[in-house]
Amino acid sequence: MRFLIVGPGAMGLLFASRLKKLTQHEIFLLDYKKERAQYLNKHGIRVEGIKGQFHVYVPVITKDQVDFSPDFILIFVKAYSTKDVAYNL
C-alpha cells in the first residue's frame, strides 16, 4: 500500500516515521516548502522517546512531484488549514 502523509510537522513526522519503521508499505510525506523537503530528504527523521531512539528516511516530496495515486492520504495540518489542503489535493 502507498501512503501520502500531508504535513511534515511534529505529528506528521512522528506518524510517518513509525509507519515506516513498523511496516513494509510505501510512505511519502508531502510538504509545500521545497527547502524543508530537501532538508528532510538529506537528514531523515530522528525520533527520541522513552523506549529509545531511531532514525528513518521517508521520501519527502512537493505537490509537483506527486506522480502516483496513493491508497491512503493522511492529513496532519493545523485545523484551520484542513479545508484548503483537502480542496487542493
mmCIF file of C-alpha atoms in Angstrom:
data_model
loop_
_atom_site.group_PDB
_atom_site.id
_atom_site.type_symbol
_atom_site.label_atom_id
_atom_site.label_comp_id
_atom_site.label_asym_id
_atom_site.label_seq_id
_atom_site.Cartn_x
_atom_site.Cartn_y
_atom_site.Cartn_z
ATOM 1 C CA MET A 1 0.000 0.000 0.000
ATOM 2 C CA ARG A 2 1.047 3.550 -0.643
ATOM 3 C CA PHE A 3 0.526 6.259 1.980
ATOM 4 C CA LEU A 4 0.788 10.002 1.389
ATOM 5 C CA ILE A 5 1.108 11.977 4.601
ATOM 6 C CA VAL A 6 0.368 15.677 4.219
ATOM 7 C CA GLY A 7 2.015 17.982 6.739
ATOM 8 C CA PRO A 8 5.541 17.263 7.973
ATOM 9 C CA GLY A 9 5.098 18.906 11.351
ATOM 10 C CA ALA A 10 5.631 17.109 14.647
ATOM 11 C CA MET A 11 2.635 14.775 14.310
ATOM 12 C CA GLY A 12 3.085 14.095 10.585
ATOM 13 C CA LEU A 13 6.766 13.268 11.037
ATOM 14 C CA LEU A 14 6.081 11.061 14.051
ATOM 15 C CA PHE A 15 3.323 9.126 12.287
ATOM 16 C CA ALA A 16 5.360 8.748 9.074
ATOM 17 C CA SER A 17 8.447 7.562 10.932
ATOM 18 C CA ARG A 18 6.532 4.983 12.995
ATOM 19 C CA LEU A 19 4.654 3.714 9.943
ATOM 20 C CA LYS A 20 7.936 3.413 8.021
ATOM 21 C CA LYS A 21 9.629 1.584 10.877
ATOM 22 C CA LEU A 22 6.786 -0.846 11.587
ATOM 23 C CA THR A 23 5.539 -1.715 8.076
ATOM 24 C CA GLN A 24 6.764 -2.515 4.587
ATOM 25 C CA HIS A 25 4.365 -0.036 2.962
ATOM 26 C CA GLU A 26 5.482 2.841 0.750
ATOM 27 C CA ILE A 27 5.365 6.038 2.798
ATOM 28 C CA PHE A 28 5.681 9.550 1.369
ATOM 29 C CA LEU A 29 5.473 12.933 3.070
ATOM 30 C CA LEU A 30 4.056 15.914 1.192
ATOM 31 C CA ASP A 31 5.470 19.349 2.006
ATOM 32 C CA TYR A 32 4.693 22.720 0.466
ATOM 33 C CA LYS A 33 8.151 24.044 1.417
ATOM 34 C CA LYS A 34 10.779 22.844 -1.049
ATOM 35 C CA GLU A 35 13.686 23.734 1.257
ATOM 36 C CA ARG A 36 12.281 21.725 4.170
ATOM 37 C CA ALA A 37 11.594 18.778 1.862
ATOM 38 C CA GLN A 38 15.227 18.859 0.726
ATOM 39 C CA TYR A 39 16.445 19.041 4.332
ATOM 40 C CA LEU A 40 14.330 16.084 5.450
ATOM 41 C CA ASN A 41 15.386 14.036 2.427
ATOM 42 C CA LYS A 42 19.035 14.676 3.272
ATOM 43 C CA HIS A 43 18.887 14.217 7.057
ATOM 44 C CA GLY A 44 15.915 11.924 7.618
ATOM 45 C CA ILE A 45 13.748 11.806 10.731
ATOM 46 C CA ARG A 46 15.143 11.134 14.195
ATOM 47 C CA VAL A 47 12.703 10.131 16.913
ATOM 48 C CA GLU A 48 13.543 10.029 20.618
ATOM 49 C CA GLY A 49 11.221 8.555 23.221
ATOM 50 C CA ILE A 50 11.070 6.657 26.484
ATOM 51 C CA LYS A 51 11.826 3.409 24.630
ATOM 52 C CA GLY A 52 14.926 4.807 22.956
ATOM 53 C CA GLN A 53 15.580 6.482 19.656
ATOM 54 C CA PHE A 54 15.572 5.604 15.976
ATOM 55 C CA HIS A 55 16.330 7.241 12.655
ATOM 56 C CA VAL A 56 14.485 6.665 9.364
ATOM 57 C CA TYR A 57 14.365 8.126 5.897
ATOM 58 C CA VAL A 58 10.930 8.824 4.442
ATOM 59 C CA PRO A 59 10.782 10.396 0.972
ATOM 60 C CA VAL A 60 9.526 13.979 1.197
ATOM 61 C CA ILE A 61 8.015 15.400 -1.963
ATOM 62 C CA THR A 62 6.329 18.597 -3.059
ATOM 63 C CA LYS A 63 2.965 18.797 -4.825
ATOM 64 C CA ASP A 64 4.515 18.952 -8.306
ATOM 65 C CA GLN A 65 6.364 15.668 -7.620
ATOM 66 C CA VAL A 66 3.252 13.612 -6.866
ATOM 67 C CA ASP A 67 3.061 11.317 -9.889
ATOM 68 C CA PHE A 68 1.165 8.430 -8.299
ATOM 69 C CA SER A 69 -2.194 7.662 -6.742
ATOM 70 C CA PRO A 70 -1.842 6.854 -3.046
ATOM 71 C CA ASP A 71 -4.061 4.257 -1.415
ATOM 72 C CA PHE A 72 -4.385 6.460 1.654
ATOM 73 C CA ILE A 73 -3.934 10.190 2.238
ATOM 74 C CA LEU A 74 -3.441 11.193 5.858
ATOM 75 C CA ILE A 75 -3.696 14.892 6.676
ATOM 76 C CA PHE A 76 -1.624 16.246 9.572
ATOM 77 C CA VAL A 77 -2.020 20.012 9.303
ATOM 78 C CA LYS A 78 -3.420 22.650 11.627
ATOM 79 C CA ALA A 79 -7.217 22.607 11.875
ATOM 80 C CA TYR A 80 -7.573 25.956 10.117
ATOM 81 C CA SER A 81 -5.659 24.599 7.073
ATOM 82 C CA THR A 82 -7.547 21.319 6.676
ATOM 83 C CA LYS A 83 -10.202 22.669 4.299
ATOM 84 C CA ASP A 84 -7.643 24.277 1.976
ATOM 85 C CA VAL A 85 -5.458 21.168 1.947
ATOM 86 C CA ALA A 86 -8.382 18.862 1.207
ATOM 87 C CA TYR A 87 -9.599 21.154 -1.568
ATOM 88 C CA ASN A 88 -6.145 21.338 -3.206
ATOM 89 C CA LEU A 89 -5.482 17.611 -3.200
#
